[in-house]
């Protein structure tokens, strides 16, 4: 059981106390300083397993992730408004302080996607795109240059700001679409997408995240790709963790843990081509909750210095019952 005596945990707890006492999480000198300290504390590789934290620290972590999500939303909204004031907003994306991180993360995700997709996706959905949909923008501009992107967010003001960023762009204005809705209310429409991205902060705890994943498993097309963002080690104090075993209805293809300043891990999974409630039904007589073992679940570390060379740490082979 990992508790507060651990130096890393003590440091995170101290920062949590300071952050939670702030009057506002909107961008300011104090907010920027504290969250920078938090990120720098959690970024270095650390073997800590957040599942083994004591209950008190688990509760603190859950609250801290929500505070991080709120602060991130304010930061993106702030910079989206600044960018939207320019005649050509996309020419000024480097004003956002974490733009280089999004370039690296999108490059990583694209290369992972290429390994598992035989065809270039024609339609992509991004769930939880927010006021500054940098992943969609970077992928559309740099990697998937003929693909249409459908961005889903529950916040109308976020979509309004996001739309302002691409309206003046001759290409993206015709390929980027914004939908203001709760993804849990989107059903058959999800069948249209070759790839669905799920933002890290959609589902702020395990239960919420699994609920969204189960909904996607029910509604996405068989064989479609789901890409999720997770966290590993101390970075799990910043973002929710999605475990491969939580992806019911999907075959987990790979899990990648970046080792640089990109915070999020990347999980790629494919929806089973055959409904899980029909597999081996006659032989087993079981109901709809049959989860098959994955053919291959690789947990890999990403080293930006080796471009996109992946180092395999673990492979779990399919076991037949």
Short mmCIF file of N, CA, C and O in Angstrom, two decimals, residues 55-140:
data_model
loop_
_atom_site.label_atom_id
_atom_site.label_comp_id
_atom_site.label_asym_id
_atom_site.label_seq_id
_atom_site.Cartn_x
_atom_site.Cartn_y
_atom_site.Cartn_z
N UNK A 55 -6.69 4.59 0.55
CA UNK A 55 -7.99 5.20 0.22
C UNK A 55 -7.92 6.72 0.26
O UNK A 55 -8.47 7.41 -0.62
N UNK A 56 -7.25 7.28 1.26
CA UNK A 56 -7.17 8.73 1.40
C UNK A 56 -6.49 9.36 0.18
O UNK A 56 -6.96 10.38 -0.36
N UNK A 57 -5.40 8.75 -0.28
CA UNK A 57 -4.68 9.29 -1.43
C UNK A 57 -5.46 9.04 -2.72
O UNK A 57 -5.42 9.87 -3.64
N UNK A 58 -6.18 7.94 -2.79
CA UNK A 58 -7.03 7.69 -3.95
C UNK A 58 -8.08 8.79 -4.09
O UNK A 58 -8.35 9.28 -5.20
N UNK A 59 -8.67 9.18 -2.97
CA UNK A 59 -9.69 10.24 -3.00
C UNK A 59 -9.07 11.57 -3.42
O UNK A 59 -9.67 12.34 -4.19
N UNK A 60 -7.86 11.85 -2.90
CA UNK A 60 -7.16 13.07 -3.30
C UNK A 60 -6.89 13.06 -4.79
O UNK A 60 -7.08 14.05 -5.49
N UNK A 61 -6.42 11.92 -5.30
CA UNK A 61 -6.11 11.81 -6.72
C UNK A 61 -7.34 12.08 -7.59
O UNK A 61 -7.26 12.80 -8.59
N UNK A 62 -8.47 11.52 -7.21
CA UNK A 62 -9.71 11.74 -7.98
C UNK A 62 -10.07 13.22 -8.03
O UNK A 62 -10.45 13.75 -9.08
N UNK A 63 -9.94 13.90 -6.90
CA UNK A 63 -10.24 15.33 -6.84
C UNK A 63 -9.23 16.13 -7.66
O UNK A 63 -9.59 17.09 -8.35
N UNK A 64 -7.96 15.71 -7.60
CA UNK A 64 -6.92 16.42 -8.33
C UNK A 64 -7.13 16.30 -9.84
O UNK A 64 -6.96 17.28 -10.58
N UNK A 65 -7.52 15.13 -10.31
CA UNK A 65 -7.77 14.94 -11.74
C UNK A 65 -8.89 15.86 -12.21
O UNK A 65 -8.82 16.47 -13.29
N UNK A 66 -9.92 16.02 -11.39
CA UNK A 66 -11.02 16.92 -11.75
C UNK A 66 -10.55 18.37 -11.78
O UNK A 66 -10.96 19.15 -12.66
N UNK A 67 -9.69 18.74 -10.84
CA UNK A 67 -9.14 20.10 -10.84
C UNK A 67 -8.26 20.32 -12.08
O UNK A 67 -8.31 21.39 -12.70
N UNK A 68 -7.48 19.31 -12.44
CA UNK A 68 -6.65 19.40 -13.65
C UNK A 68 -7.53 19.57 -14.89
O UNK A 68 -7.23 20.37 -15.78
N UNK A 69 -8.62 18.82 -14.93
CA UNK A 69 -9.54 18.92 -16.06
C UNK A 69 -10.17 20.29 -16.16
O UNK A 69 -10.29 20.87 -17.26
N UNK A 70 -10.56 20.84 -15.01
CA UNK A 70 -11.16 22.17 -15.00
C UNK A 70 -10.15 23.22 -15.46
O UNK A 70 -10.47 24.10 -16.27
N UNK A 71 -8.93 23.13 -14.93
CA UNK A 71 -7.89 24.09 -15.31
C UNK A 71 -7.54 23.98 -16.79
O UNK A 71 -7.33 25.00 -17.47
N UNK A 72 -7.47 22.76 -17.29
CA UNK A 72 -7.16 22.55 -18.70
C UNK A 72 -8.25 23.16 -19.58
O UNK A 72 -7.96 23.77 -20.61
N UNK A 73 -9.50 23.00 -19.16
CA UNK A 73 -10.60 23.59 -19.92
C UNK A 73 -10.51 25.11 -19.97
O UNK A 73 -10.71 25.73 -21.02
N UNK A 74 -10.19 25.73 -18.82
CA UNK A 74 -10.02 27.19 -18.79
C UNK A 74 -8.86 27.64 -19.66
O UNK A 74 -8.96 28.65 -20.38
N UNK A 75 -7.76 26.88 -19.62
CA UNK A 75 -6.57 27.24 -20.41
C UNK A 75 -6.89 27.18 -21.91
O UNK A 75 -6.54 28.10 -22.66
N UNK A 76 -7.53 26.10 -22.33
CA UNK A 76 -7.86 25.95 -23.74
C UNK A 76 -8.86 27.02 -24.19
O UNK A 76 -8.75 27.56 -25.30
N UNK A 77 -9.83 27.31 -23.35
CA UNK A 77 -10.82 28.34 -23.69
C UNK A 77 -10.15 29.70 -23.83
O UNK A 77 -10.45 30.48 -24.76
N UNK A 78 -9.24 30.00 -22.91
CA UNK A 78 -8.51 31.26 -22.93
C UNK A 78 -7.72 31.43 -24.23
O UNK A 78 -7.83 32.48 -24.90
N UNK A 79 -6.98 30.40 -24.61
CA UNK A 79 -6.15 30.51 -25.80
C UNK A 79 -6.96 30.38 -27.08
O UNK A 79 -6.60 30.95 -28.12
N UNK A 80 -8.07 29.67 -27.02
CA UNK A 80 -8.94 29.59 -28.20
C UNK A 80 -9.51 30.97 -28.52
O UNK A 80 -9.61 31.36 -29.70
N UNK A 81 -9.87 31.71 -27.47
CA UNK A 81 -10.39 33.06 -27.67
C UNK A 81 -9.32 33.98 -28.27
O UNK A 81 -9.60 34.80 -29.17
N UNK A 82 -8.09 33.84 -27.78
CA UNK A 82 -6.99 34.64 -28.33
C UNK A 82 -6.76 34.30 -29.80
O UNK A 82 -6.67 35.19 -30.65
N UNK A 83 -6.67 33.02 -30.11
CA UNK A 83 -6.44 32.59 -31.49
C UNK A 83 -7.58 33.02 -32.40
O UNK A 83 -7.36 33.40 -33.55
N UNK A 84 -8.81 32.92 -31.87
CA UNK A 84 -9.98 33.28 -32.67
C UNK A 84 -10.04 34.75 -33.03
O UNK A 84 -10.81 35.14 -33.91
N UNK A 85 -9.24 35.58 -32.36
CA UNK A 85 -9.24 37.01 -32.65
C UNK A 85 -8.40 37.34 -33.89
O UNK A 85 -8.46 38.46 -34.41
N UNK A 86 -7.61 36.37 -34.36
CA UNK A 86 -6.79 36.58 -35.55
C UNK A 86 -7.60 36.29 -36.81
O UNK A 86 -8.53 35.48 -36.80
N UNK A 87 -7.17 36.91 -37.91
CA UNK A 87 -7.85 36.69 -39.19
C UNK A 87 -7.69 35.24 -39.63
O UNK A 87 -8.62 34.63 -40.15
N UNK A 88 -6.48 34.70 -39.42
CA UNK A 88 -6.20 33.31 -39.75
C UNK A 88 -5.68 32.60 -38.50
O UNK A 88 -4.45 32.49 -38.30
N UNK A 89 -6.58 32.12 -37.65
CA UNK A 89 -6.18 31.57 -36.35
C UNK A 89 -5.16 30.44 -36.42
O UNK A 89 -4.26 30.36 -35.57
N UNK A 90 -5.26 29.60 -37.45
CA UNK A 90 -4.38 28.43 -37.50
C UNK A 90 -2.93 28.79 -37.80
O UNK A 90 -2.04 27.95 -37.62
N UNK A 91 -2.69 30.03 -38.21
CA UNK A 91 -1.31 30.47 -38.42
C UNK A 91 -0.61 30.82 -37.11
O UNK A 91 0.60 31.09 -37.10
N UNK A 92 -1.35 30.80 -36.01
CA UNK A 92 -0.80 31.26 -34.73
C UNK A 92 -0.93 30.21 -33.63
O UNK A 92 -0.88 30.53 -32.45
N UNK A 93 -1.07 28.94 -34.01
CA UNK A 93 -1.28 27.88 -33.02
C UNK A 93 -0.13 27.75 -32.03
O UNK A 93 -0.32 27.30 -30.90
N UNK A 94 1.06 28.19 -32.46
CA UNK A 94 2.21 28.07 -31.55
C UNK A 94 2.13 29.03 -30.37
O UNK A 94 2.97 28.95 -29.46
N UNK A 95 1.14 29.88 -30.34
CA UNK A 95 0.92 30.71 -29.16
C UNK A 95 0.48 29.87 -27.96
O UNK A 95 0.72 30.23 -26.81
N UNK A 96 -0.17 28.75 -28.25
CA UNK A 96 -0.59 27.86 -27.16
C UNK A 96 0.64 27.19 -26.57
O UNK A 96 1.43 26.57 -27.31
N UNK A 97 0.84 27.28 -25.26
CA UNK A 97 2.12 26.82 -24.68
C UNK A 97 2.40 25.33 -24.83
O UNK A 97 3.56 24.92 -24.76
N UNK A 98 1.37 24.51 -25.04
CA UNK A 98 1.58 23.07 -25.16
C UNK A 98 1.37 22.57 -26.59
O UNK A 98 1.17 21.39 -26.82
N UNK A 99 1.47 23.49 -27.54
CA UNK A 99 1.24 23.11 -28.94
C UNK A 99 2.24 22.05 -29.40
O UNK A 99 1.86 21.08 -30.08
N UNK A 100 3.50 22.17 -29.01
CA UNK A 100 4.51 21.19 -29.42
C UNK A 100 4.19 19.80 -28.89
O UNK A 100 4.46 18.79 -29.54
N UNK A 101 3.58 19.73 -27.71
CA UNK A 101 3.16 18.44 -27.16
C UNK A 101 2.09 17.80 -28.03
O UNK A 101 2.11 16.58 -28.26
N UNK A 102 1.16 18.61 -28.51
CA UNK A 102 0.10 18.08 -29.37
C UNK A 102 0.66 17.62 -30.71
O UNK A 102 0.19 16.63 -31.28
N UNK A 103 1.67 18.32 -31.22
CA UNK A 103 2.30 17.88 -32.45
C UNK A 103 2.92 16.50 -32.27
O UNK A 103 2.76 15.61 -33.12
N UNK A 104 3.60 16.30 -31.14
CA UNK A 104 4.24 15.01 -30.86
C UNK A 104 3.20 13.92 -30.62
O UNK A 104 3.33 12.80 -31.12
N UNK A 105 2.17 14.24 -29.83
CA UNK A 105 1.15 13.24 -29.52
C UNK A 105 0.39 12.84 -30.78
O UNK A 105 0.14 11.65 -31.00
N UNK A 106 0.04 13.80 -31.60
CA UNK A 106 -0.69 13.49 -32.84
C UNK A 106 0.17 12.67 -33.80
O UNK A 106 -0.33 11.76 -34.47
N UNK A 107 1.45 12.98 -33.85
CA UNK A 107 2.37 12.21 -34.69
C UNK A 107 2.46 10.78 -34.19
O UNK A 107 2.43 9.82 -34.98
N UNK A 108 2.55 10.63 -32.88
CA UNK A 108 2.58 9.29 -32.28
C UNK A 108 1.30 8.53 -32.58
O UNK A 108 1.33 7.36 -33.02
N UNK A 109 0.15 9.17 -32.38
CA UNK A 109 -1.13 8.50 -32.61
C UNK A 109 -1.31 8.12 -34.07
O UNK A 109 -1.83 7.05 -34.38
N UNK A 110 -0.86 8.99 -34.98
CA UNK A 110 -0.98 8.68 -36.40
C UNK A 110 -0.13 7.46 -36.76
O UNK A 110 -0.58 6.57 -37.51
N UNK A 111 1.08 7.39 -36.24
CA UNK A 111 1.94 6.25 -36.54
C UNK A 111 1.41 4.95 -35.94
O UNK A 111 1.53 3.89 -36.56
N UNK A 112 0.83 5.04 -34.77
CA UNK A 112 0.19 3.86 -34.18
C UNK A 112 -0.99 3.43 -35.04
O UNK A 112 -1.18 2.24 -35.32
N UNK A 113 -1.77 4.40 -35.48
CA UNK A 113 -2.95 4.12 -36.30
C UNK A 113 -2.54 3.44 -37.61
O UNK A 113 -3.18 2.49 -38.06
N UNK A 114 -1.46 3.92 -38.22
CA UNK A 114 -0.99 3.34 -39.48
C UNK A 114 -0.64 1.86 -39.35
O UNK A 114 -0.79 1.09 -40.29
N UNK A 115 -0.14 1.49 -38.16
CA UNK A 115 0.25 0.10 -37.95
C UNK A 115 -0.95 -0.84 -37.95
O UNK A 115 -0.80 -2.04 -38.19
N UNK A 116 -2.11 -0.33 -37.66
CA UNK A 116 -3.29 -1.18 -37.47
C UNK A 116 -4.42 -0.90 -38.45
O UNK A 116 -5.44 -1.58 -38.40
N UNK A 117 -4.25 0.09 -39.32
CA UNK A 117 -5.28 0.41 -40.32
C UNK A 117 -4.71 0.18 -41.72
O UNK A 117 -3.67 0.75 -42.08
N UNK A 118 -5.38 -0.64 -42.49
CA UNK A 118 -4.91 -0.89 -43.85
C UNK A 118 -5.32 0.23 -44.80
O UNK A 118 -4.64 0.49 -45.79
N UNK A 119 -6.42 0.91 -44.49
CA UNK A 119 -6.89 2.00 -45.34
C UNK A 119 -6.88 3.32 -44.57
O UNK A 119 -7.06 3.33 -43.34
N UNK A 120 -6.69 4.41 -45.30
CA UNK A 120 -6.78 5.73 -44.68
C UNK A 120 -8.24 5.99 -44.29
O UNK A 120 -9.14 5.84 -45.13
N UNK A 121 -8.51 6.32 -43.01
CA UNK A 121 -9.91 6.54 -42.61
C UNK A 121 -10.52 7.73 -43.34
O UNK A 121 -9.86 8.75 -43.54
N UNK A 122 -11.76 7.56 -43.76
CA UNK A 122 -12.44 8.66 -44.46
C UNK A 122 -13.20 9.56 -43.49
O UNK A 122 -13.34 10.76 -43.72
N UNK A 123 -13.67 8.97 -42.36
CA UNK A 123 -14.39 9.75 -41.36
C UNK A 123 -13.89 9.40 -39.97
O UNK A 123 -13.84 8.23 -39.60
N UNK A 124 -13.53 10.42 -39.22
CA UNK A 124 -13.02 10.26 -37.86
C UNK A 124 -13.88 11.06 -36.90
O UNK A 124 -14.30 12.18 -37.22
N UNK A 125 -14.14 10.49 -35.73
CA UNK A 125 -14.86 11.22 -34.68
C UNK A 125 -13.90 11.48 -33.53
O UNK A 125 -13.08 10.63 -33.18
N UNK A 126 -13.99 12.67 -32.96
CA UNK A 126 -13.23 12.98 -31.76
C UNK A 126 -14.22 13.37 -30.67
O UNK A 126 -14.94 14.36 -30.79
N UNK A 127 -14.25 12.57 -29.62
CA UNK A 127 -15.21 12.77 -28.53
C UNK A 127 -14.55 13.55 -27.41
O UNK A 127 -13.54 13.12 -26.85
N UNK A 128 -15.11 14.71 -27.10
CA UNK A 128 -14.54 15.58 -26.08
C UNK A 128 -13.50 16.51 -26.66
O UNK A 128 -12.42 16.68 -26.12
N UNK A 129 -13.85 17.15 -27.79
CA UNK A 129 -12.87 17.95 -28.55
C UNK A 129 -12.55 19.28 -27.90
O UNK A 129 -11.45 19.81 -28.09
N UNK A 130 -13.49 19.86 -27.14
CA UNK A 130 -13.21 21.08 -26.41
C UNK A 130 -13.10 22.32 -27.28
O UNK A 130 -13.29 22.29 -28.50
N UNK A 131 -12.74 23.46 -26.66
CA UNK A 131 -12.68 24.74 -27.38
C UNK A 131 -11.44 24.89 -28.26
O UNK A 131 -11.38 25.78 -29.10
N UNK A 132 -10.45 24.00 -28.04
CA UNK A 132 -9.21 24.07 -28.81
C UNK A 132 -8.87 22.66 -29.31
O UNK A 132 -8.04 21.96 -28.75
N UNK A 133 -9.53 22.24 -30.40
CA UNK A 133 -9.42 20.85 -30.86
C UNK A 133 -8.13 20.58 -31.63
O UNK A 133 -8.13 20.27 -32.83
N UNK A 134 -7.01 20.67 -30.92
CA UNK A 134 -5.71 20.61 -31.59
C UNK A 134 -5.42 19.26 -32.22
O UNK A 134 -4.78 19.19 -33.27
N UNK A 135 -5.87 18.18 -31.59
CA UNK A 135 -5.62 16.86 -32.18
C UNK A 135 -6.27 16.76 -33.55
O UNK A 135 -5.64 16.35 -34.53
N UNK A 136 -7.53 17.14 -33.63
CA UNK A 136 -8.23 17.10 -34.92
C UNK A 136 -7.55 18.01 -35.94
O UNK A 136 -7.36 17.64 -37.11
N UNK A 137 -7.19 19.19 -35.51
CA UNK A 137 -6.56 20.16 -36.43
C UNK A 137 -5.22 19.65 -36.93
O UNK A 137 -4.93 19.69 -38.14
N UNK A 138 -4.38 19.16 -36.02
CA UNK A 138 -3.05 18.69 -36.42
C UNK A 138 -3.14 17.46 -37.32
O UNK A 138 -2.46 17.35 -38.34
N UNK A 139 -4.01 16.52 -36.95
CA UNK A 139 -4.18 15.33 -37.78
C UNK A 139 -4.71 15.70 -39.16
O UNK A 139 -4.24 15.18 -40.18
N UNK A 140 -5.68 16.62 -39.20
CA UNK A 140 -6.29 17.01 -40.48
C UNK A 140 -5.30 17.76 -41.36
O UNK A 140 -5.28 17.59 -42.59
#
